[in-house]
mmCIF file of N, CA and C in Angstrom:
data_model
loop_
_atom_site.group_PDB
_atom_site.id
_atom_site.type_symbol
_atom_site.label_atom_id
_atom_site.label_comp_id
_atom_site.label_asym_id
_atom_site.label_seq_id
_atom_site.Cartn_x
_atom_site.Cartn_y
_atom_site.Cartn_z
ATOM 1 N N MET A 1 129.772 121.317 150.688
ATOM 2 C CA MET A 1 128.823 121.244 149.497
ATOM 3 C C MET A 1 127.686 122.131 149.912
ATOM 4 N N ARG A 2 127.185 122.792 148.882
ATOM 5 C CA ARG A 2 125.983 123.677 149.055
ATOM 6 C C ARG A 2 125.113 123.495 147.773
ATOM 7 N N LEU A 3 123.883 123.398 147.840
ATOM 8 C CA LEU A 3 122.909 123.295 146.776
ATOM 9 C C LEU A 3 122.307 124.731 146.535
ATOM 10 N N PHE A 4 122.355 125.037 145.298
ATOM 11 C CA PHE A 4 121.618 126.207 144.783
ATOM 12 C C PHE A 4 120.448 125.896 143.853
ATOM 13 N N ARG A 5 119.355 126.236 144.152
ATOM 14 C CA ARG A 5 118.129 126.058 143.345
ATOM 15 C C ARG A 5 117.939 127.382 142.376
ATOM 16 N N THR A 6 117.728 127.102 141.025
ATOM 17 C CA THR A 6 117.662 128.150 140.133
ATOM 18 C C THR A 6 116.610 129.075 140.379
ATOM 19 N N ALA A 7 115.470 128.568 140.957
ATOM 20 C CA ALA A 7 114.339 129.373 141.234
ATOM 21 C C ALA A 7 114.768 130.449 142.289
ATOM 22 N N ASP A 8 115.494 129.991 143.349
ATOM 23 C CA ASP A 8 116.028 130.857 144.425
ATOM 24 C C ASP A 8 117.096 131.910 143.867
ATOM 25 N N LEU A 9 117.794 131.478 142.875
ATOM 26 C CA LEU A 9 118.877 132.403 142.401
ATOM 27 C C LEU A 9 118.197 133.559 141.492
ATOM 28 N N LEU A 10 117.120 132.988 140.753
ATOM 29 C CA LEU A 10 116.383 133.993 139.875
ATOM 30 C C LEU A 10 115.674 135.047 140.792
ATOM 31 N N ALA A 11 115.369 134.661 141.908
ATOM 32 C CA ALA A 11 114.619 135.557 142.836
ATOM 33 C C ALA A 11 115.279 136.574 143.614
ATOM 34 N N ASP A 12 116.628 136.374 143.637
ATOM 35 C CA ASP A 12 117.603 137.125 144.517
ATOM 36 C C ASP A 12 117.620 138.546 144.108
ATOM 37 N N PRO A 13 117.318 139.524 144.937
ATOM 38 C CA PRO A 13 117.287 140.832 144.420
ATOM 39 C C PRO A 13 118.604 141.530 144.667
ATOM 40 N N THR A 14 119.642 140.919 144.717
ATOM 41 C CA THR A 14 120.952 141.579 144.952
ATOM 42 C C THR A 14 121.519 142.213 143.770
ATOM 43 N N PRO A 15 121.793 143.367 143.731
ATOM 44 C CA PRO A 15 122.349 144.166 142.505
ATOM 45 C C PRO A 15 123.827 143.649 142.190
ATOM 46 N N VAL A 16 124.252 143.697 140.767
ATOM 47 C CA VAL A 16 125.582 143.356 140.630
ATOM 48 C C VAL A 16 126.435 144.255 141.435
ATOM 49 N N PRO A 17 127.679 143.703 141.766
ATOM 50 C CA PRO A 17 128.575 144.335 142.544
ATOM 51 C C PRO A 17 129.068 145.965 142.016
ATOM 52 N N GLU A 18 129.159 145.745 140.707
ATOM 53 C CA GLU A 18 129.568 147.212 139.993
ATOM 54 C C GLU A 18 128.552 147.652 139.042
ATOM 55 N N PRO A 19 127.364 148.244 139.534
ATOM 56 C CA PRO A 19 126.292 148.579 138.603
ATOM 57 C C PRO A 19 126.776 149.641 137.577
ATOM 58 N N GLU A 20 127.706 150.358 137.756
ATOM 59 C CA GLU A 20 128.167 151.289 136.861
ATOM 60 C C GLU A 20 128.788 150.675 135.564
ATOM 61 N N ARG A 21 129.113 149.409 135.531
ATOM 62 C CA ARG A 21 129.548 148.697 134.424
ATOM 63 C C ARG A 21 128.366 148.081 133.585
ATOM 64 N N PHE A 22 127.077 148.469 133.788
ATOM 65 C CA PHE A 22 125.959 147.983 133.056
ATOM 66 C C PHE A 22 125.154 149.259 132.638
ATOM 67 N N SER A 23 124.361 149.090 131.391
ATOM 68 C CA SER A 23 123.700 150.118 130.981
ATOM 69 C C SER A 23 122.264 150.257 131.637
ATOM 70 N N GLY A 24 121.950 149.471 132.636
ATOM 71 C CA GLY A 24 120.703 149.464 133.317
ATOM 72 C C GLY A 24 120.559 148.576 134.427
ATOM 73 N N VAL A 25 119.617 147.999 134.868
ATOM 74 C CA VAL A 25 119.479 147.290 136.040
ATOM 75 C C VAL A 25 119.921 145.860 135.803
ATOM 76 N N ALA A 26 120.774 145.321 136.634
ATOM 77 C CA ALA A 26 121.441 144.038 136.618
ATOM 78 C C ALA A 26 121.539 143.296 137.946
ATOM 79 N N PHE A 27 121.397 142.187 138.255
ATOM 80 C CA PHE A 27 121.369 141.419 139.406
ATOM 81 C C PHE A 27 122.386 140.327 139.503
ATOM 82 N N SER A 28 122.917 139.910 140.548
ATOM 83 C CA SER A 28 123.984 138.961 140.622
ATOM 84 C C SER A 28 123.841 138.148 141.895
ATOM 85 N N SER A 29 123.626 136.821 141.714
ATOM 86 C CA SER A 29 123.436 135.840 142.737
ATOM 87 C C SER A 29 124.916 135.174 142.907
ATOM 88 N N ALA A 30 125.792 135.504 143.895
ATOM 89 C CA ALA A 30 126.991 134.747 143.965
ATOM 90 C C ALA A 30 126.828 133.293 144.325
ATOM 91 N N ILE A 31 127.558 132.400 143.509
ATOM 92 C CA ILE A 31 127.460 130.947 143.795
ATOM 93 C C ILE A 31 128.689 130.465 144.489
ATOM 94 N N GLN A 32 129.819 130.960 143.927
ATOM 95 C CA GLN A 32 131.145 130.489 144.401
ATOM 96 C C GLN A 32 132.292 131.587 143.930
ATOM 97 N N ALA A 33 133.242 131.862 144.912
ATOM 98 C CA ALA A 33 134.328 132.629 144.590
ATOM 99 C C ALA A 33 135.444 132.083 145.416
ATOM 100 N N GLY A 34 136.427 131.654 144.462
ATOM 101 C CA GLY A 34 137.584 130.886 145.073
ATOM 102 C C GLY A 34 138.445 131.834 146.010
ATOM 103 N N PRO A 35 139.234 131.235 146.918
ATOM 104 C CA PRO A 35 139.879 132.032 147.916
ATOM 105 C C PRO A 35 141.063 132.968 147.216
ATOM 106 N N THR A 36 141.410 132.576 146.021
ATOM 107 C CA THR A 36 142.443 133.301 145.360
ATOM 108 C C THR A 36 141.867 134.245 144.272
ATOM 109 N N GLY A 37 140.612 134.135 144.019
ATOM 110 C CA GLY A 37 139.856 134.958 143.050
ATOM 111 C C GLY A 37 140.056 134.350 141.571
ATOM 112 N N LYS A 38 140.592 133.234 141.522
ATOM 113 C CA LYS A 38 140.934 132.680 140.223
ATOM 114 C C LYS A 38 139.498 132.272 139.462
ATOM 115 N N VAL A 39 138.620 131.865 140.234
ATOM 116 C CA VAL A 39 137.316 131.386 139.552
ATOM 117 C C VAL A 39 136.245 132.048 140.457
ATOM 118 N N THR A 40 135.134 132.527 139.687
ATOM 119 C CA THR A 40 133.914 132.942 140.302
ATOM 120 C C THR A 40 132.794 132.453 139.561
ATOM 121 N N THR A 41 131.661 132.058 140.175
ATOM 122 C CA THR A 41 130.515 131.592 139.586
ATOM 123 C C THR A 41 129.346 132.375 140.227
ATOM 124 N N ALA A 42 128.492 132.963 139.274
ATOM 125 C CA ALA A 42 127.327 133.612 139.608
ATOM 126 C C ALA A 42 126.179 133.556 138.553
ATOM 127 N N LEU A 43 124.820 133.735 139.109
ATOM 128 C CA LEU A 43 123.822 133.828 138.113
ATOM 129 C C LEU A 43 123.678 135.375 137.960
ATOM 130 N N ILE A 44 123.773 135.916 136.722
ATOM 131 C CA ILE A 44 123.692 137.181 136.330
ATOM 132 C C ILE A 44 122.340 137.370 135.658
ATOM 133 N N ARG A 45 121.560 138.347 136.137
ATOM 134 C CA ARG A 45 120.236 138.641 135.480
ATOM 135 C C ARG A 45 120.242 140.095 134.916
ATOM 136 N N LEU A 46 119.863 140.268 133.665
ATOM 137 C CA LEU A 46 119.892 141.555 133.046
ATOM 138 C C LEU A 46 118.445 141.862 132.717
ATOM 139 N N ASP A 47 117.944 143.045 133.056
ATOM 140 C CA ASP A 47 116.621 143.421 132.624
ATOM 141 C C ASP A 47 116.594 143.661 131.225
ATOM 142 N N PRO A 48 115.415 143.712 130.508
ATOM 143 C CA PRO A 48 115.332 143.938 129.197
ATOM 144 C C PRO A 48 116.191 144.988 128.540
ATOM 145 N N GLY A 49 117.007 144.618 127.586
ATOM 146 C CA GLY A 49 117.658 145.758 126.862
ATOM 147 C C GLY A 49 119.097 146.178 127.621
ATOM 148 N N VAL A 50 119.403 145.612 128.616
ATOM 149 C CA VAL A 50 120.484 145.934 129.530
ATOM 150 C C VAL A 50 121.759 145.295 128.922
ATOM 151 N N ARG A 51 122.872 146.031 128.817
ATOM 152 C CA ARG A 51 124.056 145.496 128.305
ATOM 153 C C ARG A 51 125.237 145.748 129.225
ATOM 154 N N GLY A 52 126.218 144.940 129.577
ATOM 155 C CA GLY A 52 127.408 145.113 130.277
ATOM 156 C C GLY A 52 128.551 145.799 129.360
ATOM 157 N N HIS A 53 129.377 146.509 130.093
ATOM 158 C CA HIS A 53 130.440 147.064 129.257
ATOM 159 C C HIS A 53 131.371 146.026 128.751
ATOM 160 N N TRP A 54 132.169 146.475 127.836
ATOM 161 C CA TRP A 54 133.198 145.730 127.257
ATOM 162 C C TRP A 54 134.197 145.281 128.417
ATOM 163 N N HIS A 55 134.584 143.860 128.385
ATOM 164 C CA HIS A 55 135.556 143.525 129.326
ATOM 165 C C HIS A 55 136.338 142.210 128.873
ATOM 166 N N ARG A 56 137.146 141.682 129.640
ATOM 167 C CA ARG A 56 137.882 140.484 129.321
ATOM 168 C C ARG A 56 138.275 139.809 130.596
ATOM 169 N N HIS A 57 138.238 138.498 130.490
ATOM 170 C CA HIS A 57 138.786 137.606 131.630
ATOM 171 C C HIS A 57 140.166 137.131 131.351
ATOM 172 N N ALA A 58 141.133 137.084 132.221
ATOM 173 C CA ALA A 58 142.298 136.605 131.909
ATOM 174 C C ALA A 58 142.484 135.192 131.482
ATOM 175 N N ASP A 59 141.613 134.289 132.089
ATOM 176 C CA ASP A 59 141.637 132.807 131.669
ATOM 177 C C ASP A 59 140.443 132.486 131.135
ATOM 178 N N GLY A 60 139.520 133.325 130.586
ATOM 179 C CA GLY A 60 138.345 133.009 129.942
ATOM 180 C C GLY A 60 137.015 132.987 130.704
ATOM 181 N N GLN A 61 135.923 132.696 130.107
ATOM 182 C CA GLN A 61 134.768 132.630 130.661
ATOM 183 C C GLN A 61 133.734 131.637 129.961
ATOM 184 N N VAL A 62 132.864 131.052 130.822
ATOM 185 C CA VAL A 62 131.768 130.201 130.260
ATOM 186 C C VAL A 62 130.515 130.993 130.541
ATOM 187 N N ILE A 63 129.508 131.076 129.733
ATOM 188 C CA ILE A 63 128.155 131.605 129.923
ATOM 189 C C ILE A 63 127.231 130.557 129.420
ATOM 190 N N HIS A 64 126.243 130.215 130.416
ATOM 191 C CA HIS A 64 125.211 129.371 130.040
ATOM 192 C C HIS A 64 123.957 130.038 130.440
ATOM 193 N N VAL A 65 123.063 130.200 129.335
ATOM 194 C CA VAL A 65 121.865 130.852 129.322
ATOM 195 C C VAL A 65 120.804 130.149 130.044
ATOM 196 N N VAL A 66 120.185 130.619 131.111
ATOM 197 C CA VAL A 66 119.303 129.886 131.988
ATOM 198 C C VAL A 66 117.897 130.285 131.486
ATOM 199 N N ARG A 67 117.602 131.506 131.204
ATOM 200 C CA ARG A 67 116.316 132.023 130.985
ATOM 201 C C ARG A 67 116.465 133.336 130.016
ATOM 202 N N GLY A 68 115.499 133.498 129.036
ATOM 203 C CA GLY A 68 115.421 134.630 128.185
ATOM 204 C C GLY A 68 116.312 134.463 127.029
ATOM 205 N N THR A 69 116.627 135.581 126.326
ATOM 206 C CA THR A 69 117.365 135.599 125.187
ATOM 207 C C THR A 69 118.338 136.884 125.262
ATOM 208 N N GLY A 70 119.273 136.908 124.424
ATOM 209 C CA GLY A 70 120.205 138.019 124.545
ATOM 210 C C GLY A 70 121.353 137.877 123.367
ATOM 211 N N PHE A 71 122.545 138.612 123.705
ATOM 212 C CA PHE A 71 123.594 138.639 122.741
ATOM 213 C C PHE A 71 124.837 138.517 123.575
ATOM 214 N N VAL A 72 125.968 137.863 122.959
ATOM 215 C CA VAL A 72 127.321 138.004 123.481
ATOM 216 C C VAL A 72 128.063 138.557 122.196
ATOM 217 N N GLY A 73 128.620 139.903 122.573
ATOM 218 C CA GLY A 73 129.426 140.594 121.546
ATOM 219 C C GLY A 73 130.851 140.386 121.697
ATOM 220 N N ARG A 74 131.602 140.517 120.516
ATOM 221 C CA ARG A 74 133.145 140.458 120.615
ATOM 222 C C ARG A 74 133.613 141.306 119.655
ATOM 223 N N ARG A 75 134.842 141.885 119.746
ATOM 224 C CA ARG A 75 135.347 142.966 118.798
ATOM 225 C C ARG A 75 135.412 142.482 117.529
ATOM 226 N N ASP A 76 134.885 143.372 116.714
ATOM 227 C CA ASP A 76 135.037 143.260 115.136
ATOM 228 C C ASP A 76 134.227 142.073 114.681
ATOM 229 N N ALA A 77 133.157 141.863 115.381
ATOM 230 C CA ALA A 77 132.284 140.672 114.821
ATOM 231 C C ALA A 77 130.780 140.952 115.203
ATOM 232 N N GLU A 78 129.892 140.510 114.530
ATOM 233 C CA GLU A 78 128.472 140.538 114.734
ATOM 234 C C GLU A 78 128.154 139.867 116.066
ATOM 235 N N PRO A 79 127.319 140.515 117.052
ATOM 236 C CA PRO A 79 126.924 139.876 118.223
ATOM 237 C C PRO A 79 126.276 138.433 117.978
ATOM 238 N N LEU A 80 126.513 137.521 118.786
ATOM 239 C CA LEU A 80 126.026 136.171 118.784
ATOM 240 C C LEU A 80 124.722 136.204 119.603
ATOM 241 N N PRO A 81 123.663 135.777 118.900
ATOM 242 C CA PRO A 81 122.458 135.738 119.665
ATOM 243 C C PRO A 81 122.451 134.473 120.407
ATOM 244 N N VAL A 82 122.017 134.470 121.697
ATOM 245 C CA VAL A 82 121.867 133.286 122.644
ATOM 246 C C VAL A 82 120.627 133.207 123.229
ATOM 247 N N SER A 83 120.050 131.984 123.642
ATOM 248 C CA SER A 83 118.800 131.817 124.304
ATOM 249 C C SER A 83 118.926 130.723 125.234
ATOM 250 N N ALA A 84 117.898 130.565 126.056
ATOM 251 C CA ALA A 84 117.979 129.457 127.132
ATOM 252 C C ALA A 84 118.465 128.245 126.613
ATOM 253 N N GLY A 85 119.426 127.628 127.406
ATOM 254 C CA GLY A 85 120.072 126.375 127.063
ATOM 255 C C GLY A 85 121.395 126.419 126.357
ATOM 256 N N ASP A 86 121.720 127.674 125.740
ATOM 257 C CA ASP A 86 122.869 127.842 125.048
ATOM 258 C C ASP A 86 124.029 127.981 126.015
ATOM 259 N N THR A 87 125.221 127.640 125.568
ATOM 260 C CA THR A 87 126.446 127.722 126.211
ATOM 261 C C THR A 87 127.417 128.413 125.337
ATOM 262 N N VAL A 88 128.262 129.363 126.014
ATOM 263 C CA VAL A 88 129.334 130.027 125.146
ATOM 264 C C VAL A 88 130.501 130.003 126.016
ATOM 265 N N TRP A 89 131.711 129.659 125.167
ATOM 266 C CA TRP A 89 132.896 129.765 125.805
ATOM 267 C C TRP A 89 133.757 131.037 125.187
ATOM 268 N N ILE A 90 134.215 131.784 126.070
ATOM 269 C CA ILE A 90 134.907 133.160 125.702
ATOM 270 C C ILE A 90 136.394 132.850 125.943
ATOM 271 N N GLU A 91 137.100 133.083 124.920
ATOM 272 C CA GLU A 91 138.542 132.688 124.945
ATOM 273 C C GLU A 91 139.356 133.671 126.157
ATOM 274 N N PRO A 92 140.260 133.198 126.667
ATOM 275 C CA PRO A 92 141.176 134.197 127.603
ATOM 276 C C PRO A 92 141.558 135.466 126.883
ATOM 277 N N GLY A 93 141.283 136.622 127.566
ATOM 278 C CA GLY A 93 141.671 137.806 127.002
ATOM 279 C C GLY A 93 140.769 138.322 125.856
ATOM 280 N N GLU A 94 139.801 137.644 125.459
ATOM 281 C CA GLU A 94 139.031 138.125 124.354
ATOM 282 C C GLU A 94 137.921 139.057 124.903
ATOM 283 N N GLU A 95 138.029 140.309 124.236
ATOM 284 C CA GLU A 95 137.125 141.431 124.687
ATOM 285 C C GLU A 95 135.725 141.290 124.160
ATOM 286 N N HIS A 96 134.790 141.291 125.242
ATOM 287 C CA HIS A 96 133.266 140.928 124.803
ATOM 288 C C HIS A 96 132.409 141.778 125.611
ATOM 289 N N TRP A 97 131.113 141.571 125.456
ATOM 290 C CA TRP A 97 130.179 142.045 126.232
ATOM 291 C C TRP A 97 128.990 141.183 126.388
ATOM 292 N N HIS A 98 127.970 141.157 127.355
ATOM 293 C CA HIS A 98 126.812 140.331 127.253
ATOM 294 C C HIS A 98 125.705 141.236 127.420
ATOM 295 N N GLY A 99 124.544 140.995 126.722
ATOM 296 C CA GLY A 99 123.455 141.859 126.879
ATOM 297 C C GLY A 99 122.070 141.105 126.784
ATOM 298 N N ALA A 100 121.044 141.739 127.079
ATOM 299 C CA ALA A 100 119.750 141.157 127.177
ATOM 300 C C ALA A 100 118.893 141.612 125.921
ATOM 301 N N SER A 101 118.051 140.874 125.406
ATOM 302 C CA SER A 101 117.067 141.357 124.380
ATOM 303 C C SER A 101 115.962 141.995 125.097
ATOM 304 N N ALA A 102 114.983 142.303 124.413
ATOM 305 C CA ALA A 102 113.719 142.827 124.915
ATOM 306 C C ALA A 102 113.012 142.171 126.070
ATOM 307 N N GLU A 103 113.384 140.792 125.940
ATOM 308 C CA GLU A 103 112.691 139.745 127.002
ATOM 309 C C GLU A 103 113.510 139.604 128.235
ATOM 310 N N GLY A 104 114.757 140.007 128.321
ATOM 311 C CA GLY A 104 115.639 139.877 129.501
ATOM 312 C C GLY A 104 116.371 138.707 129.365
ATOM 313 N N LEU A 105 117.457 138.514 130.268
ATOM 314 C CA LEU A 105 118.365 137.467 130.171
ATOM 315 C C LEU A 105 118.864 137.001 131.620
ATOM 316 N N ALA A 106 118.977 135.711 131.798
ATOM 317 C CA ALA A 106 119.525 135.183 133.089
ATOM 318 C C ALA A 106 120.648 134.316 132.498
ATOM 319 N N GLN A 107 121.825 134.406 133.036
ATOM 320 C CA GLN A 107 123.010 133.433 132.616
ATOM 321 C C GLN A 107 123.826 133.222 133.846
ATOM 322 N N LEU A 108 124.219 131.847 133.918
ATOM 323 C CA LEU A 108 125.353 131.387 134.696
ATOM 324 C C LEU A 108 126.555 131.773 134.098
ATOM 325 N N ALA A 109 127.412 132.517 134.915
ATOM 326 C CA ALA A 109 128.651 133.000 134.380
ATOM 327 C C ALA A 109 129.771 132.378 135.213
ATOM 328 N N PHE A 110 130.633 131.560 134.635
ATOM 329 C CA PHE A 110 131.773 130.955 135.174
ATOM 330 C C PHE A 110 133.064 131.570 134.734
ATOM 331 N N SER A 111 133.600 132.655 135.585
ATOM 332 C CA SER A 111 134.718 133.523 135.033
ATOM 333 C C SER A 111 136.103 133.047 135.731
ATOM 334 N N PHE A 112 137.005 132.989 134.810
ATOM 335 C CA PHE A 112 138.376 132.513 135.247
ATOM 336 C C PHE A 112 139.407 133.727 135.156
ATOM 337 N N GLY A 113 139.983 133.914 136.288
ATOM 338 C CA GLY A 113 141.143 134.968 136.471
ATOM 339 C C GLY A 113 140.370 136.315 136.559
ATOM 340 N N PRO A 114 141.195 137.345 136.695
ATOM 341 C CA PRO A 114 140.692 138.779 136.963
ATOM 342 C C PRO A 114 140.028 139.294 135.645
ATOM 343 N N ILE A 115 139.058 140.200 135.936
ATOM 344 C CA ILE A 115 138.117 140.842 134.872
ATOM 345 C C ILE A 115 138.813 142.220 134.707
ATOM 346 N N THR A 116 139.093 142.569 133.552
ATOM 347 C CA THR A 116 139.324 143.923 133.188
ATOM 348 C C THR A 116 138.335 144.639 132.415
ATOM 349 N N TRP A 117 137.654 145.610 133.119
ATOM 350 C CA TRP A 117 136.425 146.329 132.523
ATOM 351 C C TRP A 117 137.025 147.452 131.666
ATOM 352 N N LEU A 118 136.159 147.596 130.545
ATOM 353 C CA LEU A 118 136.608 148.557 129.464
ATOM 354 C C LEU A 118 135.413 149.564 129.358
ATOM 355 N N GLU A 119 135.317 150.147 128.202
ATOM 356 C CA GLU A 119 134.256 151.232 127.945
ATOM 357 C C GLU A 119 132.921 150.592 127.740
ATOM 358 N N PRO A 120 131.861 151.403 127.833
ATOM 359 C CA PRO A 120 130.569 150.829 127.524
ATOM 360 C C PRO A 120 130.369 150.378 126.153
ATOM 361 N N SER A 121 129.411 149.391 125.965
ATOM 362 C CA SER A 121 129.316 148.629 124.804
ATOM 363 C C SER A 121 128.090 149.121 123.837
ATOM 364 N N LEU A 122 127.864 150.352 124.098
ATOM 365 C CA LEU A 122 126.763 150.908 123.271
ATOM 366 C C LEU A 122 127.062 151.091 121.907
#
């Protein structure tokens, strides 16, 4: 068992593992990665206006917004506005992106199965 304090995760200066998959500065605090890679958990922080590329998770994803506001976009739909306290379930294989508003965004991301990265979401 290991305790993670939100304040410590928010202060972690570690950049995301694949910075080229984001339109600007993004940080990632790893919480858990299963030995098989089936589940990963991290606190992802996006600077104001930063968006991730389109991507999909083989077995879905849960996003829980911890701080700030932003959007979760999906193909052929208007982006869903999200703010602190909101939780979003993203279906397996659903192509989507996450992005920060002008305020910035911090989100807990529970990702299931491999991630397939796609084109920029601009």
